[in-house]
PDB file of C-alpha atoms in Angstrom:
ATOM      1  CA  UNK I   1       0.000   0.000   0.000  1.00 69.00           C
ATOM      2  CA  UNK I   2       1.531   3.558  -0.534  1.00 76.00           C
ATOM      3  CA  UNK I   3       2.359   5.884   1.999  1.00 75.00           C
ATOM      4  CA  UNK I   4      -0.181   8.315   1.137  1.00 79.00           C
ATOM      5  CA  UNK I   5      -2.823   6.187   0.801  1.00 78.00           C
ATOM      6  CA  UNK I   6      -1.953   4.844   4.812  1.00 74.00           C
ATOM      7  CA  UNK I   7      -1.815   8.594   5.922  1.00 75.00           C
ATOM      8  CA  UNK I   8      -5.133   9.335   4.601  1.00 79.00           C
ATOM      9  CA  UNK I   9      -7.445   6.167   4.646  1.00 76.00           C
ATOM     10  CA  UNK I  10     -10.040   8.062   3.149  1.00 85.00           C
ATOM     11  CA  UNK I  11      -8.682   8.688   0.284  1.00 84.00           C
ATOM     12  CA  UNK I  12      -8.970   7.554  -3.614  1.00 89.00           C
ATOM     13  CA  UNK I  13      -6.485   5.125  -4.607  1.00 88.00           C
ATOM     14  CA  UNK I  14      -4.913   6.447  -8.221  1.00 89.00           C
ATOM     15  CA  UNK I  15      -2.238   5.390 -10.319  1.00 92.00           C
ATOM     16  CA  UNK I  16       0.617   6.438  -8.504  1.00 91.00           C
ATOM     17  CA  UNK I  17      -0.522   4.783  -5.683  1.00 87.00           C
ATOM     18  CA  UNK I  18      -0.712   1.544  -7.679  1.00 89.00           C
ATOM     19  CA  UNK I  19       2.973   2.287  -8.834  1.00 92.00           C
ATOM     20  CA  UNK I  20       4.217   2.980  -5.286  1.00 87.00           C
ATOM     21  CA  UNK I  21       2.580  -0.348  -4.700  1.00 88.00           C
ATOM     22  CA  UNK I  22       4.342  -1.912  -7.489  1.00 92.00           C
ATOM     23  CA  UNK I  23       7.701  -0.087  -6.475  1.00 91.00           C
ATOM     24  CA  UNK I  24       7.436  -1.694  -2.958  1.00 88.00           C
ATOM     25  CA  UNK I  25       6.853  -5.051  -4.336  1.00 91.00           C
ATOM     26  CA  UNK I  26       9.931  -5.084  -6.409  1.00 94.00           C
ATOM     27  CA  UNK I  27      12.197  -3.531  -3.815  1.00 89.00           C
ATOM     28  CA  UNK I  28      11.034  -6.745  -0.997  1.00 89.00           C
ATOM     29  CA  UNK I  29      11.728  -9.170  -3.389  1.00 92.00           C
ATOM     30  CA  UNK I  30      15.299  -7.435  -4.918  1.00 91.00           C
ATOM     31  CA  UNK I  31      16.098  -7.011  -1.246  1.00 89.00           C
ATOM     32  CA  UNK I  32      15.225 -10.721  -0.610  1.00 88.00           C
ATOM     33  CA  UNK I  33      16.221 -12.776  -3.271  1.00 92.00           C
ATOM     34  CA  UNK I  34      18.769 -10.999  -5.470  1.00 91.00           C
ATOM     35  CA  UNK I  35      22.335 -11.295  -4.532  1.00 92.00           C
ATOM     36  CA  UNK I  36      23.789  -8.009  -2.610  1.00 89.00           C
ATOM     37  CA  UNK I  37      26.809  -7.476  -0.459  1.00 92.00           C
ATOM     38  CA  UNK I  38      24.487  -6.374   2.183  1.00 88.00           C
ATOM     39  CA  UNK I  39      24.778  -8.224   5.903  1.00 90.00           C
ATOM     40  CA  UNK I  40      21.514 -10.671   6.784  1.00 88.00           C
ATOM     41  CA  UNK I  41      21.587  -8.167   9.693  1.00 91.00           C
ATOM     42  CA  UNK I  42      21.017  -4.935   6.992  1.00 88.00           C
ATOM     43  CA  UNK I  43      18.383  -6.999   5.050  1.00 89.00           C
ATOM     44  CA  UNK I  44      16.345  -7.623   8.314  1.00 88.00           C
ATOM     45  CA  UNK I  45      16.764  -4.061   9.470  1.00 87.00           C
ATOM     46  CA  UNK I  46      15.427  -2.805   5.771  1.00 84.00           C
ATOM     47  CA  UNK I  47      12.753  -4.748   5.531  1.00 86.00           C
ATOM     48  CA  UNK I  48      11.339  -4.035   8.690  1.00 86.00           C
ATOM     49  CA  UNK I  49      11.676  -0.407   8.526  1.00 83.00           C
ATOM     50  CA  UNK I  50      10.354  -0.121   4.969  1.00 84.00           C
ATOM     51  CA  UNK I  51       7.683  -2.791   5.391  1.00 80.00           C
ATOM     52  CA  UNK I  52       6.786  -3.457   9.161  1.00 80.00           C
ATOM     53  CA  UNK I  53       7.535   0.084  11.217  1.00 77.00           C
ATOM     54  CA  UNK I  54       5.362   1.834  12.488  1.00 77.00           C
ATOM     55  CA  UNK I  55       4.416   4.997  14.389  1.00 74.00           C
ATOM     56  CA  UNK I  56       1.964   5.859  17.058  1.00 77.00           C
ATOM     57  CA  UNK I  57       1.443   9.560  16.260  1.00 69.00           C
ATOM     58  CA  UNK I  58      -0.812  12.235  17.288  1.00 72.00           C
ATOM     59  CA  UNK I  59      -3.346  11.364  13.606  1.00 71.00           C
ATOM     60  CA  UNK I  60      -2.981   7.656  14.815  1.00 70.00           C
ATOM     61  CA  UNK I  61      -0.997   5.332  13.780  1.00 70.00           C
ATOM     62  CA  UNK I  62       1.006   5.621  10.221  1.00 68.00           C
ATOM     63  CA  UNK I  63       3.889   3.932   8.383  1.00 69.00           C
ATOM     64  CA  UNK I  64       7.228   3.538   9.667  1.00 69.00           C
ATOM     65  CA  UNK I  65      10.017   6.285   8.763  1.00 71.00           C
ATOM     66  CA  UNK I  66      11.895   3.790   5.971  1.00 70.00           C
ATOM     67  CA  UNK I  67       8.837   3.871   3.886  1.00 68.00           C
TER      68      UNK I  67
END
């Protein structure tokens, strides 16, 4: 789901949400599957920022800072 579409539940999903979407699919699975020089530690800390943060704010909760 894109970040503007979590901030504001309300609201109509258009194309560039769809892309965001889209963009976030490909980056989990690059990130997962695709050779990189990064640490298992790095991979766990990116895709938990990016795909399982979150924050408690005053507008209730919303996505984490890495997405």
């Amino acid at each position: 789901m894109s970040a503007a579409a979590l901030y504001d539940p309300g609201r109509t999903i258009r194309i560039e949400d769809d892309l965001e979407s889209i963009f976030y699919v490909l980056l989990y699975y690059a990130v997962r599957f695709l050779p990189h020089s990064a640490s298992q530690e790095a991979v766990g800390r990116i895709l938990y920022e990016v795909f399982d943060d979150f924050s408690d704010g005053v507008k209730g909760i919303s996505c984490g800072r890495g997405k």
